[in-house]
XYZ file of C-alpha atoms in Angstrom:
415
model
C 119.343 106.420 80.993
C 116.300 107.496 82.147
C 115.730 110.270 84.436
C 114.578 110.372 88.142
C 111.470 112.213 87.650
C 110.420 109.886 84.505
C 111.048 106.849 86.550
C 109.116 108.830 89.056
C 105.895 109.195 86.991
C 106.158 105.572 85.739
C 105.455 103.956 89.248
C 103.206 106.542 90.678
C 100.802 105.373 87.676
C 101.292 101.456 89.111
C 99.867 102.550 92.258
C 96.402 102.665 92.888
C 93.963 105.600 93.543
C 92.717 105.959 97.117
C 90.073 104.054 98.313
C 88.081 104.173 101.494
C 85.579 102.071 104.067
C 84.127 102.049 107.199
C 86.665 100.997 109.384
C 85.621 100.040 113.487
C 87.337 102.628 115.459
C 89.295 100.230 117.463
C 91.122 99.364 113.702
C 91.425 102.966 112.992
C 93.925 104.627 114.525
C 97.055 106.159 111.949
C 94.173 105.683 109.327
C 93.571 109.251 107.651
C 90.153 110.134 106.904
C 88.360 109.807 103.753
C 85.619 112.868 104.318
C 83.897 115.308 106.326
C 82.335 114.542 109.537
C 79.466 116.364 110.649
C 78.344 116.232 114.232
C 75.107 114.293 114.567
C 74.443 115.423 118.027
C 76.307 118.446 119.668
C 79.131 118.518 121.932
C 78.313 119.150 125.134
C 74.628 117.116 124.173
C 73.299 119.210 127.519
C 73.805 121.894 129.768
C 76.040 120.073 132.734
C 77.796 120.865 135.618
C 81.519 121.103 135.313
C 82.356 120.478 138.962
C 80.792 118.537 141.814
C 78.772 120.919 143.975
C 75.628 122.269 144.053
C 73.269 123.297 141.260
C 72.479 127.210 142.237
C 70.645 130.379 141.718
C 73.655 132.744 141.533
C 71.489 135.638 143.443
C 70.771 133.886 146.570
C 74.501 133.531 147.199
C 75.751 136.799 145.807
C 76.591 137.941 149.476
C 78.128 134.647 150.919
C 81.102 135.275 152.779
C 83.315 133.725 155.270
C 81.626 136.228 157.738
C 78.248 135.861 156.750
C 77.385 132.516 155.061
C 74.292 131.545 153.242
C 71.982 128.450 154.676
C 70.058 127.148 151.839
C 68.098 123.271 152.218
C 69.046 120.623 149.594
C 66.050 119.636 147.792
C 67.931 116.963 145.216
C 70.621 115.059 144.699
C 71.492 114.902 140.979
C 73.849 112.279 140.365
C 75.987 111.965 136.732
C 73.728 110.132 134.122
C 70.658 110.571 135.760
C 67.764 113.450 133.938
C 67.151 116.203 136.064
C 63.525 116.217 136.243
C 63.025 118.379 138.898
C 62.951 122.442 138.723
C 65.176 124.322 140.759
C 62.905 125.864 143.310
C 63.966 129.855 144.193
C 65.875 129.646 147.894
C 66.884 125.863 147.410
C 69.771 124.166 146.062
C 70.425 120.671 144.374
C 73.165 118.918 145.188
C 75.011 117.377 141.374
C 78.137 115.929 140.075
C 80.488 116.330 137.281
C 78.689 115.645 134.094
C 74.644 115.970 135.901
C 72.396 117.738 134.050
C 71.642 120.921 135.025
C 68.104 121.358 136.598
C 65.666 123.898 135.163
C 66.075 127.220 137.207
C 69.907 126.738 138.104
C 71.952 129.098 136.396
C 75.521 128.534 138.425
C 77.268 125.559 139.937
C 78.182 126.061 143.196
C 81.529 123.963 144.161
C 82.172 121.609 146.963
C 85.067 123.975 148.011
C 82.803 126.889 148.693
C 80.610 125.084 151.359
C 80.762 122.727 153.951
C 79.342 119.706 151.788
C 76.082 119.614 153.183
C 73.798 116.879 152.193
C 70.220 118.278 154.126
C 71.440 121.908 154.029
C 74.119 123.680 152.967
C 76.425 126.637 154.565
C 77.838 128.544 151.711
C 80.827 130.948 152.446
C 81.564 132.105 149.037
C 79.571 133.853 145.887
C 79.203 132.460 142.660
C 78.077 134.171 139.523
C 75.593 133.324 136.466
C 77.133 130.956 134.609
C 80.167 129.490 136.642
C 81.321 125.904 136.087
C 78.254 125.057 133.510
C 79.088 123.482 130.377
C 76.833 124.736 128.020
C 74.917 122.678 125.135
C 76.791 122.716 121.892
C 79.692 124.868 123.075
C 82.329 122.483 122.303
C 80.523 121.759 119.117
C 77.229 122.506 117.377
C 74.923 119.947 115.599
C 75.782 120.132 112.232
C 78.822 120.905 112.247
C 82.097 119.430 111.123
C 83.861 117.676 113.719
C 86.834 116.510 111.545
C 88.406 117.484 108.057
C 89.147 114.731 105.567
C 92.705 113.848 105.583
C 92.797 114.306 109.071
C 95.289 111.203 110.283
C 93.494 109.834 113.332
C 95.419 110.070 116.681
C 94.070 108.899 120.188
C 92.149 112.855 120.741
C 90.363 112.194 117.075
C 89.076 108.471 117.984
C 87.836 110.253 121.416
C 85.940 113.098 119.780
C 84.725 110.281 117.430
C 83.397 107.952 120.087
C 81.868 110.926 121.963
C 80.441 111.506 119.069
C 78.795 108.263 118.599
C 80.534 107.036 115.963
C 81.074 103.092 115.801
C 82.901 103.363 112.941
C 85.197 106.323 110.651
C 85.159 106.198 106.912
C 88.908 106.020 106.665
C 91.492 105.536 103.314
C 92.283 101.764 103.136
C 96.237 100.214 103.705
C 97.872 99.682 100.956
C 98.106 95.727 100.177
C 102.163 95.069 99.569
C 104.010 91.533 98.929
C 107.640 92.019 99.637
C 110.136 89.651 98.857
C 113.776 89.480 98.081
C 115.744 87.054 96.028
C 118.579 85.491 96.286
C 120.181 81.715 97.186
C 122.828 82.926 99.589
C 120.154 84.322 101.962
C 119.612 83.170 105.389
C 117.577 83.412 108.087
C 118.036 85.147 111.001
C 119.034 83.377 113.851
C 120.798 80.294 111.951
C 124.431 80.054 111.437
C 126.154 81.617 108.059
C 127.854 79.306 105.590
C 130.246 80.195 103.632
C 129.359 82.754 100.698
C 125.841 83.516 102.575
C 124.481 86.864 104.140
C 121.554 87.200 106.721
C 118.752 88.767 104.451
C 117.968 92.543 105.099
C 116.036 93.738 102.595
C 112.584 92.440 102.444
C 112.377 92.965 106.490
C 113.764 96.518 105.992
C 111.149 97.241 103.063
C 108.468 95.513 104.760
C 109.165 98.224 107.439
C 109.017 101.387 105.438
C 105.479 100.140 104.022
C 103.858 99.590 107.542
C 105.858 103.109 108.843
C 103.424 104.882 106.083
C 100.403 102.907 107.283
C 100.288 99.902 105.133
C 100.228 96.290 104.839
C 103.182 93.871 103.575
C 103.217 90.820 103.760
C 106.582 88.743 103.405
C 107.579 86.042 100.913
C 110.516 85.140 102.041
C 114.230 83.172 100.718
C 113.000 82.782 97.299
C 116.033 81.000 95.646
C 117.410 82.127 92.105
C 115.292 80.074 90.022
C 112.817 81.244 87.823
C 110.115 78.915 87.972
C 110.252 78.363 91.944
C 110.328 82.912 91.925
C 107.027 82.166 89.771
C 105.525 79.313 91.470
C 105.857 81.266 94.993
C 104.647 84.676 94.321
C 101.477 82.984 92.695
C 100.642 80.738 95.293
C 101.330 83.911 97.452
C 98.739 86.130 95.664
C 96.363 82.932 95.475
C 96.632 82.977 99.152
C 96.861 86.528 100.280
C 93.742 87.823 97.936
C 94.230 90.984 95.786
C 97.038 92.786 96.683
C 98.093 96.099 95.327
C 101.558 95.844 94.656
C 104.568 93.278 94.630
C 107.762 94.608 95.656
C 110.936 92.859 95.159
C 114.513 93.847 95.530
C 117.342 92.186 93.787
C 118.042 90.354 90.664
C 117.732 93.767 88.562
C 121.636 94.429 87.410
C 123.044 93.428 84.261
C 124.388 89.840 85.711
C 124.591 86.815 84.520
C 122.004 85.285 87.217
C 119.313 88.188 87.385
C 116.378 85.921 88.505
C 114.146 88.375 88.853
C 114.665 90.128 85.226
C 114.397 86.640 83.879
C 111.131 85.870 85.464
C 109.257 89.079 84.543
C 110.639 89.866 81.271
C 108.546 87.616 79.435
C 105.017 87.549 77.640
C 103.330 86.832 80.564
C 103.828 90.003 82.368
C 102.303 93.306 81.646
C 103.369 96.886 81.468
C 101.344 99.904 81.916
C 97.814 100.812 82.752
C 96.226 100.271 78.830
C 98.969 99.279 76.336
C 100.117 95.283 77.111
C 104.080 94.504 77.373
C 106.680 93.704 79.451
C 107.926 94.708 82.618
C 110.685 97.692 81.877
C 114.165 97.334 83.389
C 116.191 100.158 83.197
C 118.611 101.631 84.085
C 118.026 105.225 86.005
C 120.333 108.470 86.112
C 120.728 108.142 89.744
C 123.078 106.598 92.293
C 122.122 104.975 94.495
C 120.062 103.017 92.569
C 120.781 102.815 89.242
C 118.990 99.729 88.078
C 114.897 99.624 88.261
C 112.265 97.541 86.986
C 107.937 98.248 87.118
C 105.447 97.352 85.517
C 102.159 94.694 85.824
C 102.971 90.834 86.371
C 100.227 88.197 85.021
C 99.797 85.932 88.043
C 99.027 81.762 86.932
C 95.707 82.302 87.747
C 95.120 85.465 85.974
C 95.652 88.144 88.306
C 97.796 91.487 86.851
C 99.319 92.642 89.729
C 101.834 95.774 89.539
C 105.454 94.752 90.309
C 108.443 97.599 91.122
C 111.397 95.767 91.154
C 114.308 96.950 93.491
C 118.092 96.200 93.196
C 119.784 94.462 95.639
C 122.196 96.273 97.990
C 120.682 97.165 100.878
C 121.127 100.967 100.680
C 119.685 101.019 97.048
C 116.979 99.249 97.982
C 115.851 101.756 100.974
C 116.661 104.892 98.745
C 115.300 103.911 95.806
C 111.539 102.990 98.168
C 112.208 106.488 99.113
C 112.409 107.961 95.770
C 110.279 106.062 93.750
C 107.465 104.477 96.511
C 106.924 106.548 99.829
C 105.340 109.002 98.149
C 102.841 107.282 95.969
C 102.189 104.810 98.379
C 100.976 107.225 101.097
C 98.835 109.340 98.246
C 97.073 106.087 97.936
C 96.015 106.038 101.916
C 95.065 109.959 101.887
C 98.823 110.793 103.380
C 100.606 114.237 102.818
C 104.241 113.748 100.568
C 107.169 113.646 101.929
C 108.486 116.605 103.887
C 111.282 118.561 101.850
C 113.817 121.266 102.871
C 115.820 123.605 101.868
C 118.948 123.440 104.358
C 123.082 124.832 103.447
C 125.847 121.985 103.779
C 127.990 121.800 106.921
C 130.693 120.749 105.397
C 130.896 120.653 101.320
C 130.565 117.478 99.053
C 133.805 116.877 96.701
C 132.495 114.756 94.302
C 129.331 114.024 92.809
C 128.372 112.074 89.872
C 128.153 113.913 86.572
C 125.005 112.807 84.740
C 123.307 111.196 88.321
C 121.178 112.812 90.585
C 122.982 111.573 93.583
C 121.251 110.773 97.021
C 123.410 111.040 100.081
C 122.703 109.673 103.393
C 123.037 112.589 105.646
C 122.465 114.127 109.191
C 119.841 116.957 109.610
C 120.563 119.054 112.648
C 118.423 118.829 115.286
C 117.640 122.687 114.827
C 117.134 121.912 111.356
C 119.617 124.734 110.549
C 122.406 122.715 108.641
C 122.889 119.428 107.078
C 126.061 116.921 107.366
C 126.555 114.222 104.717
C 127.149 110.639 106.289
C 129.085 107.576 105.587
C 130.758 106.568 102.767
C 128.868 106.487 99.226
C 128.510 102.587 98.452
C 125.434 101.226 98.298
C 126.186 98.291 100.858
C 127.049 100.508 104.255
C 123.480 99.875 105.355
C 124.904 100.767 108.701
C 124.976 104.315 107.801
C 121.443 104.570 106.305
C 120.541 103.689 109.612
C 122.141 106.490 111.068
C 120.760 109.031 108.795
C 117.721 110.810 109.068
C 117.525 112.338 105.825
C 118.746 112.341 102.130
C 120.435 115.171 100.337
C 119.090 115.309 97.023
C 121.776 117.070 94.870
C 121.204 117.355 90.935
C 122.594 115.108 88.173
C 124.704 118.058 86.436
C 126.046 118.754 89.959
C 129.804 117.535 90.697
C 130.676 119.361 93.524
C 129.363 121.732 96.501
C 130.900 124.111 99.090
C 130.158 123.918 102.464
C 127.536 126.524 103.305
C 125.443 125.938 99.579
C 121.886 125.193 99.975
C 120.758 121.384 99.064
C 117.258 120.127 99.139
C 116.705 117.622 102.082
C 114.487 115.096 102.230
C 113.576 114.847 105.755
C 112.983 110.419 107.126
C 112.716 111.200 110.655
């Protein structure tokens, strides 16, 4: 069988190196980004007043006190957005808002809660001092300098700095294009009642999922019967519809059955396998459980198009594990994302039986402290429910049968 880590290298090379555009801000939020940016104009762009009051020589009020107040005229009014063409004239005071440019002259703001709000003249009844409440030019950020890192993921504060920046648009890592679909006759839609012998289909809106939770874009083909030339006929009118997309993703129809669809449609001469040298799609079988059976490699579309393929099995849990082990992670290098987040955490309780030969993952349940790790639900590959109360995997090694409770494991952390 092959190993974990083999399988591993063979669909990271499917996947495509990152690519990037300029994306409108408005579309790029969760988008990471692709280089520096340098500030093309500083942050603050001019000295301003940080509070509403009144734009000041800090010397004429140095003595203001409750007891003796200072009576200085208002010469201006200096409202937010408008230039402040006028000098500060010694013994005067302008009255300004939040944001206002400072006036020539001024070298402290004087707040509203210090006077009595004047609008001819003003009774001040408290000091101020040079440089109170005055944003200064560039202090938040020079021209020149780099406002963001690449690989940055852009949050709501980034697309603000951005925008204040004057930036229209970020270059950002493009989404990854995915088709997702799962096979299978006895699937059914949600919603309509089951016959006999037929299951609601899980997979290809679980998968689905886990692309768009790393920041890409699937896009479903879905109840594609077991038959070969209707599996064919759809996922090329799909990629003659959808454009270029940079991966097809199925799960299902992988085992060694009698009625493997989707090993029967990709085996042949028309498909492709790896980046240079021309074959067939691989289907093998991995050292690992769940998860066992795999397939990659590049598909030949009707129309020409070699489009990589990683071929899932069926039950549910597979399925999700093995787009853990094999996808998340190349996927999200291909959008500028960090890997997955891995720990090193003991067992609260031990594990009595692991697969000799497999590199077993186990659903399991990361403490909230992060300080121990509980294994979850039974090992088949079909309790889906308890995948989806796990929020992690313990990753324990294929010549590995058993651990005590308190032995360190390496997590891999899905919350």
């Amino acid at each position: 069988m092959r190993s974990v880590e083999e399988h591993q290298r063979r669909v990271a090379e499917l996947i495509r190196p990152p690519k990037s555009l300029p994306l409108r801000l408005d579309l790029a939020l969760g988008r990471v980004l692709a280089e520096d940016v340098v500030a093309p104009i500083p942050l603050p762009t001019f000295d301003n007043s940080a509070m509403d009051g009144y734009a000041v020589r800090a010397r004429d009020f140095a003595e203001a006190s409750e007891e003796r107040p200072v009576f200085l005229p208002v010469a201006a009014d200096i409202p937010a957005g408008s230039v402040a063409s006028v000098p500060l004239a010694p013994q005067s005071v302008h009255r300004i808002m939040t944001g206002a440019c400072l006036p020539q002259g001024a070298d402290a703001i004087l707040p509203f809660e210090s006077t009595d709000r004047g609008d001819e003249f003003v009774r001040a009844h408290a000091p101020t001092s040079p440089g109170a409440h005055i944003r200064r030019t560039g202090e938040d950020l020079e021209l020149g300098g780099v406002a963001l890192r690449a690989g940055v993921r852009l949050r709501a504060p980034q697309i603000g700095l951005l925008a204040a920046l004057g930036f229209a648009r970020a270059p950002v890592f493009t989404p990854v294009q995915v088709l997702v679909l799962s096979t299978g006759s006895e699937l059914t839609a949600p919603g309509q009642p089951l016959a006999p012998g037929r299951i609601y289909e899980s997979n290809a809106p679980m998968l689905a999922a886990a692309v768009e939770e790393i920041g890409g874009i699937a896009h479903q083909l879905r109840f594609v019967p077991d038959d070969v030339a209707e599996l064919r006929a759809r996922i090329d009118q799909a990629l003659a519809e959808l454009g270029e997309m940079d991966l097809v993703l199925t799960s299902g129809g992988v085992s060694a059955g009698e009625y493997e669809v989707v090993k029967q449609a990709f085996s042949g001469g028309e498909a492709e396998f790896g980046n240079v040298e021309f074959g067939k799609v691989e289907f093998v079988s991995v050292a690992m459980q769940p998860g066992k059976p795999q397939g990659c490699g590049f598909y030949r579309s009707g129309d020409g198009q070699s489009v990589p393929i990683v071929a899932l099995p069926g039950n549910p849990v597979s399925a999700q594990v093995s787009f853990e082990v094999f996808l998340r992670e190349p996927l999200a290098a291909a959008m500028g994302r960090p890997p997955q987040p891995r720990l090193r955490v003991p067992l609260a309780e031990p594990v009595l039986r692991s697969p000799s030969g497999k590199r077993q993952f186990l659903r399991a349940v990361l403490a909230e402290d992060r300080a121990s790790v509980s294994p979850f639900g039974p090992p088949g590959s079909h309790f889906l429910r308890s995948m989806a109360l796990s929020n992690c995997l313990v990753d324990i090694p294929a010549d590995v049968v058993s651990l005590p409770e308190g032995a360190e494991v390496d997590v891999w952390d899905l919350s």
